[in-house]
Short mmCIF file of C-alpha atoms in Angstrom, two decimals:
data_model
loop_
_atom_site.label_atom_id
_atom_site.label_comp_id
_atom_site.label_asym_id
_atom_site.label_seq_id
_atom_site.Cartn_x
_atom_site.Cartn_y
_atom_site.Cartn_z
CA MET R 1 28.34 -48.64 -18.46
CA THR R 2 29.04 -50.70 -21.52
CA ASP R 3 31.73 -48.78 -23.36
CA ALA R 4 29.47 -46.27 -25.10
CA ASP R 5 32.31 -44.01 -26.12
CA ILE R 6 31.48 -41.35 -28.66
CA ALA R 7 32.29 -42.33 -32.23
CA THR R 8 33.39 -39.95 -34.95
CA ASP R 9 30.04 -39.52 -36.73
CA THR R 10 29.31 -35.79 -36.58
CA SER R 11 25.90 -35.83 -38.27
CA ALA R 12 23.52 -33.74 -36.19
CA GLY R 13 20.36 -33.00 -38.14
CA ASN R 14 18.43 -29.75 -37.91
CA SER R 15 15.96 -28.85 -35.21
CA ALA R 16 13.60 -25.99 -34.58
CA ASP R 17 15.07 -23.15 -32.58
CA ALA R 18 13.66 -24.14 -29.21
CA SER R 19 16.12 -21.96 -27.34
CA ALA R 20 14.87 -18.49 -28.30
CA ASP R 21 13.97 -17.47 -24.75
CA ILE R 22 16.85 -19.01 -22.82
CA ASP R 23 19.36 -17.11 -20.70
CA ILE R 24 22.44 -17.54 -22.90
CA GLU R 25 24.91 -16.41 -20.27
CA ALA R 26 23.47 -18.76 -17.63
CA LEU R 27 23.62 -21.65 -20.08
CA ARG R 28 27.18 -20.73 -21.03
CA GLN R 29 28.16 -20.75 -17.36
CA ARG R 30 26.44 -24.09 -16.78
CA ALA R 31 28.31 -25.64 -19.70
CA LEU R 32 31.63 -24.27 -18.45
CA THR R 33 30.98 -25.41 -14.88
CA THR R 34 30.06 -28.96 -15.87
CA LEU R 35 33.06 -29.27 -18.20
CA THR R 36 35.37 -27.92 -15.49
CA THR R 37 33.94 -30.24 -12.83
CA ALA R 38 34.53 -33.22 -15.11
CA ARG R 39 38.09 -32.17 -15.91
CA ASP R 40 38.95 -31.60 -12.25
CA ARG R 41 37.82 -35.14 -11.52
CA THR R 42 39.78 -36.54 -14.47
CA THR R 43 42.88 -34.77 -13.19
CA LEU R 44 42.41 -36.25 -9.72
CA LEU R 45 41.99 -39.77 -11.06
CA THR R 46 45.08 -39.57 -13.29
CA SER R 47 47.42 -37.64 -10.99
CA CYS R 48 47.21 -39.84 -7.88
CA VAL R 49 49.23 -42.71 -9.41
CA ASP R 50 52.61 -42.75 -11.12
CA GLU R 51 53.31 -43.21 -14.83
CA PRO R 52 53.68 -47.02 -14.81
CA GLU R 53 50.21 -47.35 -13.32
CA LEU R 54 48.77 -44.90 -15.84
CA THR R 55 50.01 -47.01 -18.72
CA ALA R 56 49.27 -50.43 -17.19
CA GLN R 57 46.12 -52.43 -17.79
CA VAL R 58 44.85 -53.75 -14.46
CA SER R 59 42.15 -55.88 -16.11
CA PRO R 60 41.24 -56.82 -19.69
CA LEU R 61 37.84 -55.34 -18.87
CA MET R 62 39.34 -51.86 -18.48
CA SER R 63 41.50 -49.50 -20.51
CA PRO R 64 44.82 -48.16 -19.26
CA LEU R 65 44.08 -44.86 -17.53
CA VAL R 66 46.21 -43.02 -20.08
CA TRP R 67 43.93 -44.26 -22.88
CA ASP R 68 40.88 -42.79 -21.14
CA LEU R 69 42.70 -39.51 -20.62
CA ALA R 70 43.54 -38.99 -24.31
CA HIS R 71 40.20 -40.44 -25.46
CA ILE R 72 38.39 -37.81 -23.39
CA GLY R 73 40.40 -35.08 -25.12
CA ASN R 74 39.90 -36.62 -28.56
CA GLN R 75 36.12 -36.82 -28.23
CA GLU R 76 36.01 -33.25 -27.00
CA GLU R 77 37.99 -32.21 -30.05
CA LEU R 78 35.75 -34.17 -32.42
CA TRP R 79 32.48 -32.78 -31.09
CA LEU R 80 33.15 -29.34 -29.63
CA LEU R 81 35.99 -28.09 -31.79
CA ARG R 82 35.23 -29.72 -35.14
CA ALA R 83 31.47 -30.36 -35.13
CA VAL R 84 30.32 -27.33 -33.10
CA GLY R 85 33.18 -24.88 -33.55
CA GLY R 86 34.01 -25.69 -37.18
CA ARG R 87 37.71 -25.75 -36.33
CA ASP R 88 40.36 -27.66 -38.22
CA ALA R 89 41.43 -30.98 -36.75
CA MET R 90 44.25 -30.75 -34.21
CA ARG R 91 45.31 -34.39 -34.21
CA PRO R 92 43.52 -36.34 -36.96
CA ASP R 93 46.33 -38.89 -36.77
CA ILE R 94 45.09 -40.20 -33.41
CA ASP R 95 41.37 -40.44 -34.16
CA GLY R 96 41.64 -44.16 -34.90
CA LEU R 97 43.66 -44.89 -31.76
CA TYR R 98 40.96 -43.47 -29.54
CA ASP R 99 37.91 -44.79 -31.37
CA ALA R 100 36.33 -47.13 -28.81
CA PHE R 101 34.51 -49.10 -31.48
CA GLU R 102 37.64 -49.75 -33.51
CA HIS R 103 39.73 -51.01 -30.59
CA PRO R 104 38.21 -53.08 -27.76
CA ARG R 105 39.62 -52.53 -24.30
CA SER R 106 41.65 -55.71 -24.33
CA GLU R 107 43.68 -54.42 -27.30
CA ARG R 108 44.33 -50.88 -26.15
CA PRO R 109 47.58 -51.47 -24.19
CA SER R 110 49.25 -52.66 -27.40
CA LEU R 111 48.41 -49.48 -29.32
CA PRO R 112 50.94 -46.64 -29.80
CA LEU R 113 49.15 -44.46 -27.25
CA LEU R 114 50.18 -40.95 -26.31
CA PRO R 115 52.42 -41.08 -23.22
CA PRO R 116 50.94 -39.54 -20.07
CA GLU R 117 52.43 -36.08 -20.31
CA GLU R 118 51.59 -35.72 -23.99
CA ALA R 119 48.05 -36.95 -23.31
CA ARG R 120 47.65 -34.34 -20.57
CA GLN R 121 48.98 -31.56 -22.80
CA TYR R 122 46.69 -32.60 -25.65
CA ALA R 123 43.58 -32.69 -23.45
CA ALA R 124 44.50 -29.32 -21.93
CA GLU R 125 45.06 -27.69 -25.33
CA VAL R 126 41.72 -29.01 -26.56
CA ARG R 127 40.01 -27.59 -23.47
CA GLY R 128 41.62 -24.20 -23.99
CA ARG R 129 40.27 -24.01 -27.54
CA VAL R 130 36.86 -25.29 -26.44
CA THR R 131 36.68 -22.43 -23.95
CA ASP R 132 37.14 -20.02 -26.87
CA VAL R 133 34.33 -21.73 -28.78
CA LEU R 134 32.09 -21.60 -25.72
CA GLU R 135 32.60 -17.85 -25.29
CA SER R 136 30.97 -17.13 -28.65
CA HIS R 137 28.55 -20.05 -28.92
CA ALA R 138 24.93 -19.10 -29.69
CA PHE R 139 23.33 -22.29 -28.27
CA ARG R 140 20.87 -22.48 -31.15
CA GLY R 141 20.66 -23.40 -34.80
CA THR R 142 20.79 -27.20 -34.89
CA ARG R 143 19.72 -30.01 -32.62
CA LEU R 144 23.37 -30.56 -31.69
CA THR R 145 23.79 -26.95 -30.55
CA ASP R 146 20.35 -26.12 -29.14
CA MET R 147 20.43 -25.58 -25.38
CA GLY R 148 24.13 -26.47 -25.38
CA PHE R 149 23.39 -30.16 -25.96
CA ALA R 150 26.84 -30.93 -27.38
CA PHE R 151 28.56 -29.41 -24.33
CA GLY R 152 26.32 -31.42 -22.00
CA MET R 153 26.93 -34.57 -24.01
CA VAL R 154 30.70 -34.14 -23.80
CA ALA R 155 30.58 -33.38 -20.06
CA GLN R 156 28.52 -36.54 -19.53
CA HIS R 157 30.95 -38.52 -21.66
CA GLU R 158 33.91 -37.38 -19.56
CA GLN R 159 32.09 -38.13 -16.31
CA GLN R 160 31.19 -41.60 -17.57
CA HIS R 161 34.87 -42.22 -18.26
CA ASP R 162 35.70 -40.85 -14.83
CA GLU R 163 33.44 -43.53 -13.42
CA THR R 164 35.19 -46.23 -15.45
CA MET R 165 38.54 -44.88 -14.27
CA LEU R 166 37.30 -45.10 -10.69
CA ILE R 167 36.43 -48.74 -11.40
CA THR R 168 40.04 -49.18 -12.59
CA HIS R 169 41.21 -47.76 -9.26
CA GLN R 170 39.03 -50.29 -7.44
CA LEU R 171 40.50 -53.14 -9.51
CA ARG R 172 44.12 -52.10 -9.03
CA THR R 173 46.23 -53.73 -6.32
CA GLY R 174 48.50 -51.93 -3.91
CA PRO R 175 47.90 -49.27 -1.27
CA GLU R 176 45.10 -46.75 -1.52
CA ALA R 177 45.65 -43.90 -3.98
CA LEU R 178 42.35 -42.09 -3.40
CA THR R 179 40.77 -40.85 -0.20
CA ALA R 180 37.44 -39.23 0.63
CA PRO R 181 35.39 -38.72 3.79
CA ASP R 182 32.81 -41.36 4.65
CA PRO R 183 29.09 -40.55 4.42
CA GLU R 184 27.47 -39.25 7.56
CA PRO R 185 26.43 -42.08 9.90
CA VAL R 186 22.68 -42.45 10.31
CA PRO R 187 20.54 -44.39 12.77
CA LEU R 188 19.50 -47.86 11.70
CA PHE R 189 16.57 -47.46 9.32
CA THR R 190 13.40 -48.70 11.02
CA GLY R 191 10.83 -47.55 8.47
CA PRO R 192 8.70 -49.88 6.34
CA SER R 193 10.67 -52.43 4.36
CA GLU R 194 8.61 -51.89 1.22
CA VAL R 195 6.31 -49.33 -0.37
CA LEU R 196 3.19 -49.88 -2.48
CA VAL R 197 3.29 -48.08 -5.82
CA PRO R 198 -0.28 -47.74 -7.14
CA GLY R 199 -1.08 -49.09 -10.56
CA GLY R 200 -1.98 -46.96 -13.56
CA PRO R 201 -0.28 -44.99 -16.31
CA PHE R 202 2.64 -42.62 -15.93
CA THR R 203 4.98 -40.71 -18.24
CA MET R 204 8.25 -42.57 -18.80
CA GLY R 205 11.29 -41.00 -20.43
CA THR R 206 11.63 -37.36 -21.44
CA SER R 207 11.17 -35.09 -24.41
CA THR R 208 12.10 -31.90 -22.55
CA GLU R 209 15.29 -32.53 -20.54
CA PRO R 210 17.77 -30.56 -22.69
CA TRP R 211 20.83 -32.74 -22.08
CA ALA R 212 19.04 -36.10 -22.02
CA LEU R 213 20.60 -38.71 -24.30
CA ASP R 214 18.82 -40.48 -27.11
CA ASN R 215 17.87 -43.66 -25.22
CA GLU R 216 15.97 -41.58 -22.64
CA ARG R 217 13.70 -40.19 -25.37
CA PRO R 218 10.89 -39.68 -26.18
CA ALA R 219 8.48 -39.30 -23.29
CA HIS R 220 5.66 -41.80 -23.57
CA ARG R 221 2.83 -43.16 -21.46
CA ARG R 222 3.39 -46.50 -19.79
CA GLU R 223 0.85 -48.59 -17.90
CA VAL R 224 2.16 -50.29 -14.76
CA ALA R 225 0.24 -52.66 -12.51
CA PRO R 226 0.42 -52.04 -8.74
CA PHE R 227 3.57 -53.36 -7.12
CA TYR R 228 5.62 -53.21 -3.95
CA ILE R 229 9.25 -52.09 -4.02
CA ASP R 230 11.96 -52.13 -1.35
CA THR R 231 12.20 -48.85 0.53
CA THR R 232 16.01 -49.02 0.39
CA PRO R 233 18.53 -50.99 -1.67
CA VAL R 234 19.33 -54.51 -0.46
CA THR R 235 22.06 -54.30 2.19
CA ASN R 236 25.21 -56.32 2.74
CA GLY R 237 23.60 -57.79 5.85
CA ALA R 238 20.55 -58.99 3.94
CA TYR R 239 22.72 -60.38 1.16
CA LEU R 240 24.91 -62.15 3.69
CA ALA R 241 21.83 -64.06 4.89
CA PHE R 242 21.44 -65.35 1.33
CA ILE R 243 25.06 -66.49 1.29
CA GLU R 244 24.84 -68.18 4.69
CA ASP R 245 21.63 -69.97 3.69
CA GLY R 246 23.54 -71.64 0.86
CA GLY R 247 22.32 -69.34 -1.86
CA TYR R 248 25.41 -69.89 -4.00
CA ASP R 249 25.05 -73.68 -3.69
CA ASP R 250 21.38 -74.05 -4.60
CA PRO R 251 20.47 -74.02 -8.32
CA ARG R 252 16.80 -73.36 -7.46
CA TRP R 253 17.48 -69.65 -7.19
CA TRP R 254 19.47 -69.22 -10.39
CA THR R 255 18.57 -69.02 -14.04
CA LYS R 256 20.15 -71.71 -16.19
CA GLU R 257 22.64 -69.16 -17.57
CA GLY R 258 23.31 -67.73 -14.12
CA TRP R 259 23.99 -71.12 -12.57
CA ALA R 260 26.38 -71.98 -15.41
CA HIS R 261 28.18 -68.64 -14.93
CA LEU R 262 28.42 -69.16 -11.17
CA ARG R 263 29.89 -72.67 -11.53
CA ARG R 264 32.24 -71.72 -14.33
CA ASN R 265 33.70 -68.80 -12.36
CA SER R 266 33.45 -70.29 -8.83
CA LEU R 267 31.44 -67.37 -7.46
CA THR R 268 30.76 -67.53 -3.73
CA ALA R 269 30.15 -63.89 -2.73
CA PRO R 270 30.13 -60.37 -4.22
CA GLU R 271 33.26 -59.23 -6.02
CA PHE R 272 36.07 -58.15 -3.66
CA TRP R 273 34.65 -60.10 -0.67
CA ARG R 274 36.53 -62.85 1.14
CA ARG R 275 36.02 -64.82 4.32
CA GLU R 276 38.91 -64.85 6.76
CA ALA R 277 39.05 -66.11 10.36
CA GLY R 278 35.28 -66.40 10.46
CA GLN R 279 34.71 -62.83 9.27
CA TRP R 280 33.65 -61.41 5.92
CA LEU R 281 36.06 -58.77 4.61
CA ARG R 282 36.10 -56.69 1.46
CA ARG R 283 38.71 -54.70 -0.44
CA ARG R 284 37.72 -51.13 -1.26
CA PHE R 285 40.13 -48.84 -3.10
CA GLY R 286 43.20 -50.44 -1.55
CA VAL R 287 41.77 -50.77 1.96
CA THR R 288 40.65 -54.08 3.50
CA GLU R 289 37.76 -53.70 5.92
CA ALA R 290 34.96 -55.66 7.54
CA VAL R 291 31.90 -55.83 5.32
CA PRO R 292 29.57 -53.08 6.66
CA LEU R 293 26.22 -54.78 7.15
CA ASN R 294 24.08 -51.65 6.83
CA GLU R 295 25.45 -50.48 3.48
CA PRO R 296 23.80 -51.35 0.16
CA VAL R 297 25.50 -54.37 -1.37
CA VAL R 298 27.71 -53.46 -4.31
CA HIS R 299 29.68 -55.34 -7.00
CA VAL R 300 27.06 -57.98 -7.69
CA CYS R 301 26.10 -59.08 -11.19
CA TRP R 302 22.57 -59.35 -12.54
CA TYR R 303 22.54 -63.11 -12.03
CA GLU R 304 23.37 -62.66 -8.33
CA ALA R 305 20.73 -59.97 -7.89
CA ASP R 306 18.12 -62.11 -9.63
CA ALA R 307 19.02 -65.18 -7.54
CA TYR R 308 18.78 -63.23 -4.27
CA ALA R 309 15.36 -61.90 -5.27
CA ARG R 310 14.10 -65.42 -6.02
CA TRP R 311 15.48 -66.68 -2.70
CA ALA R 312 13.67 -63.85 -0.91
CA GLY R 313 10.38 -64.75 -2.65
CA ARG R 314 10.51 -61.57 -4.68
CA ARG R 315 11.84 -60.39 -8.04
CA LEU R 316 13.78 -57.55 -9.60
CA PRO R 317 11.64 -54.57 -10.63
CA THR R 318 11.12 -53.88 -14.29
CA GLU R 319 12.68 -50.72 -15.67
CA ALA R 320 9.23 -49.13 -15.94
CA GLU R 321 8.44 -50.01 -12.32
CA TRP R 322 11.73 -48.55 -11.17
CA GLU R 323 11.13 -45.29 -13.02
CA LYS R 324 7.56 -44.97 -11.80
CA ALA R 325 8.76 -45.44 -8.21
CA ALA R 326 11.47 -42.83 -8.78
CA ARG R 327 9.60 -40.15 -10.73
CA HIS R 328 5.84 -40.40 -10.41
CA ASP R 329 4.05 -38.05 -8.04
CA PRO R 330 0.63 -39.68 -7.55
CA THR R 331 -0.87 -36.60 -5.94
CA ALA R 332 -0.08 -34.31 -8.86
CA ASP R 333 -0.16 -37.18 -11.40
CA ARG R 334 3.07 -36.09 -13.04
CA SER R 335 6.59 -37.35 -13.57
CA MET R 336 9.34 -35.34 -11.90
CA ARG R 337 12.99 -35.03 -12.86
CA TYR R 338 14.13 -36.71 -9.63
CA PRO R 339 12.45 -38.51 -6.73
CA TRP R 340 12.49 -35.30 -4.64
CA GLY R 341 11.16 -33.04 -7.39
CA ASP R 342 12.58 -31.01 -10.26
CA ALA R 343 15.52 -29.32 -8.49
CA ASP R 344 19.06 -30.36 -9.38
CA PRO R 345 20.68 -32.75 -6.89
CA ALA R 346 22.15 -31.25 -3.73
CA PRO R 347 24.28 -33.01 -1.08
CA GLU R 348 21.24 -33.64 1.11
CA HIS R 349 19.46 -35.49 -1.71
CA ALA R 350 21.87 -38.21 -2.79
CA ASN R 351 25.36 -39.70 -2.64
CA LEU R 352 26.84 -38.64 -6.00
CA GLY R 353 29.98 -37.31 -7.63
CA GLN R 354 32.67 -39.36 -5.87
CA ARG R 355 32.06 -37.19 -2.81
CA HIS R 356 32.44 -40.44 -0.89
CA LEU R 357 34.10 -43.66 -1.98
CA ARG R 358 31.35 -45.94 -0.76
CA PRO R 359 27.56 -46.18 -0.58
CA ALA R 360 25.83 -44.44 2.32
CA PRO R 361 24.01 -46.55 4.93
CA ALA R 362 20.56 -47.81 3.99
CA GLY R 363 17.92 -45.23 4.82
CA SER R 364 20.17 -42.20 4.28
CA TYR R 365 19.06 -38.99 2.55
CA PRO R 366 15.44 -38.63 3.70
CA ALA R 367 15.36 -35.32 1.79
CA GLY R 368 15.85 -37.30 -1.40
CA GLU R 369 13.02 -39.78 -0.97
CA SER R 370 10.19 -40.12 -3.47
CA PRO R 371 6.63 -38.90 -2.79
CA LEU R 372 5.76 -42.45 -1.71
CA GLY R 373 8.76 -42.67 0.64
CA VAL R 374 11.24 -44.75 -1.39
CA ARG R 375 14.83 -43.82 -0.50
CA GLN R 376 18.19 -43.78 -2.27
CA LEU R 377 16.79 -44.25 -5.76
CA ILE R 378 19.47 -41.84 -6.98
CA GLY R 379 23.13 -42.39 -6.09
CA ASP R 380 24.85 -44.97 -3.86
CA VAL R 381 24.60 -48.00 -6.21
CA TRP R 382 23.42 -48.65 -9.74
CA GLU R 383 20.33 -50.83 -9.46
CA TRP R 384 19.80 -53.84 -11.71
CA THR R 385 16.32 -54.18 -13.21
CA SER R 386 14.77 -57.22 -14.86
CA SER R 387 14.50 -55.44 -18.21
CA ASP R 388 16.51 -55.85 -21.38
CA PHE R 389 17.97 -52.70 -22.91
CA LEU R 390 15.49 -51.76 -25.63
CA PRO R 391 14.47 -48.54 -27.42
CA TYR R 392 11.45 -46.54 -26.40
CA PRO R 393 8.56 -46.17 -28.89
CA GLY R 394 9.56 -43.45 -31.33
CA PHE R 395 13.29 -43.73 -30.56
CA ARG R 396 15.63 -41.91 -32.94
CA ALA R 397 19.40 -42.32 -32.71
CA PHE R 398 21.15 -38.99 -32.11
CA PRO R 399 23.74 -37.83 -32.80
CA TYR R 400 25.21 -41.24 -33.69
CA LYS R 401 23.85 -44.78 -33.53
CA GLU R 402 26.83 -46.16 -31.60
CA TYR R 403 25.80 -44.54 -28.32
CA SER R 404 22.66 -46.65 -27.82
CA GLU R 405 21.26 -48.31 -30.92
CA VAL R 406 24.00 -50.88 -31.44
CA PHE R 407 23.50 -52.16 -27.87
CA PHE R 408 19.73 -52.70 -27.97
CA GLY R 409 18.74 -56.29 -27.40
CA PRO R 410 18.50 -59.10 -24.84
CA GLU R 411 22.27 -59.31 -24.29
CA TYR R 412 22.20 -56.28 -21.96
CA LYS R 413 20.26 -55.60 -18.78
CA VAL R 414 19.22 -52.12 -17.67
CA LEU R 415 20.53 -50.47 -14.51
CA ARG R 416 19.03 -47.31 -13.09
CA GLY R 417 19.68 -44.62 -10.50
CA GLY R 418 23.42 -44.01 -10.56
CA SER R 419 25.99 -44.69 -7.86
CA PHE R 420 28.35 -42.80 -5.57
CA ALA R 421 30.70 -42.75 -8.58
CA VAL R 422 28.28 -40.88 -10.86
CA ASP R 423 28.24 -37.12 -11.29
CA GLU R 424 24.88 -35.37 -11.30
CA VAL R 425 25.27 -34.33 -14.95
CA ALA R 426 25.15 -38.02 -15.90
CA CYS R 427 22.41 -39.02 -13.49
CA ARG R 428 18.69 -38.18 -13.49
CA GLY R 429 15.38 -39.96 -13.12
CA THR R 430 15.30 -40.87 -16.80
CA PHE R 431 18.98 -41.85 -17.20
CA ARG R 432 19.51 -45.41 -18.47
CA ASN R 433 22.61 -47.52 -17.95
CA TRP R 434 23.13 -51.02 -19.31
CA ASP R 435 25.64 -53.84 -19.12
CA TYR R 436 26.08 -57.56 -19.55
CA PRO R 437 24.42 -59.60 -16.77
CA ILE R 438 27.83 -61.02 -15.77
CA ARG R 439 29.40 -57.67 -14.88
CA ARG R 440 30.52 -57.25 -11.26
CA GLN R 441 33.33 -54.70 -11.35
CA ILE R 442 30.79 -51.91 -11.82
CA PHE R 443 29.24 -50.18 -8.79
CA SER R 444 26.07 -52.24 -9.05
CA GLY R 445 23.53 -53.24 -6.42
CA PHE R 446 19.76 -53.69 -6.51
CA ARG R 447 16.44 -53.58 -4.74
CA THR R 448 13.61 -56.07 -5.07
CA ALA R 449 9.91 -55.88 -5.84
CA ARG R 450 6.75 -57.98 -5.82
CA SER R 451 3.45 -57.66 -7.58
CA GLY R 452 0.71 -55.91 -5.61
CA ALA R 453 -3.01 -56.47 -5.24
CA VAL R 454 -5.25 -54.88 -7.88
#
């Protein structure tokens, strides 16, 4: 995601007490569990390499891992200790160092950052004090505190940084530092290649998901014409056919800006691919392997996804089309939280949470398919859409404009659905991601669509 790190604006605004009937202890446990899950992952990502790698910058697109580590602690202090708990500042002297909007990533290695051990101790001390706040928190009173929103926001923030740290691990050179089991093998998917999504209105966005972020709100009706959408994400094998047909050498398939970007950067294949001795190989977290043809393609930019879709005689789905395919139940005429229903994700539904370090084969997770039979809409790879990142009707920035509002506009394209690197707390049917159309280091893939008959 574009670096939507939490700024230091603690304005919250009042809200009605919508949490009068909630189970406080269950909500307290959920907040603790999600915070703990995020911190365990942060620890894994920052303990598997030595100190020089923690402080190094592997790419100007990414922060040193040690910056992310202290930034996570600093944002937790700002929001959960100061804004929610009313506690005095622990380290006001470092607020500026870890303000993502004050210091772009390219500058962060030159800052006087906390060294790794001090960063770990700081984050741990913040978490210990947050646990004390959580034990007495009432989960009501303001919009920031209702239903534990601030705790969910901070857990999502940490998981988003965990994903960016995993990207840093993918960009680093040297032997593998992370391991995880592969997804379960599945038979080659032989179902229909596309699914018809009927036209008509549906409810897009949410006004009820308690931890949804501001750009997901409010729920509103959206009219969508009938369209066909790929049953699974586009695979490496399908994308390879585009390459071998000269897709990177033919300007017919590219937008003017995309063709200029391709030529300027000498793009010939997805990021981390190379051709050697007549075989396509890729580098994945320090391991070089043959490109698996049945996996969803990953590490392609929007321009590449758009060009492939044009070559295939199709197009990228709009954001509204993607969400209707993922959430709308035509039988009940309602929008669900996830393609499979309203239940939280389980391992049989989707490839999430860094449980694996790669996408699952196309056609996996039949238990997670939508009512119309579309698969892998959640997890595996972020999916580029054709849409610019824009506010919904009635949008209100909360609790600070720097999370979403400053990014609205045609410079950014929307991605949906999450990836294998996304935790479930930061992934749902309404969750919106966005990035520049040139980005390839992110875990991005796509599926295509075409307009249907009326």
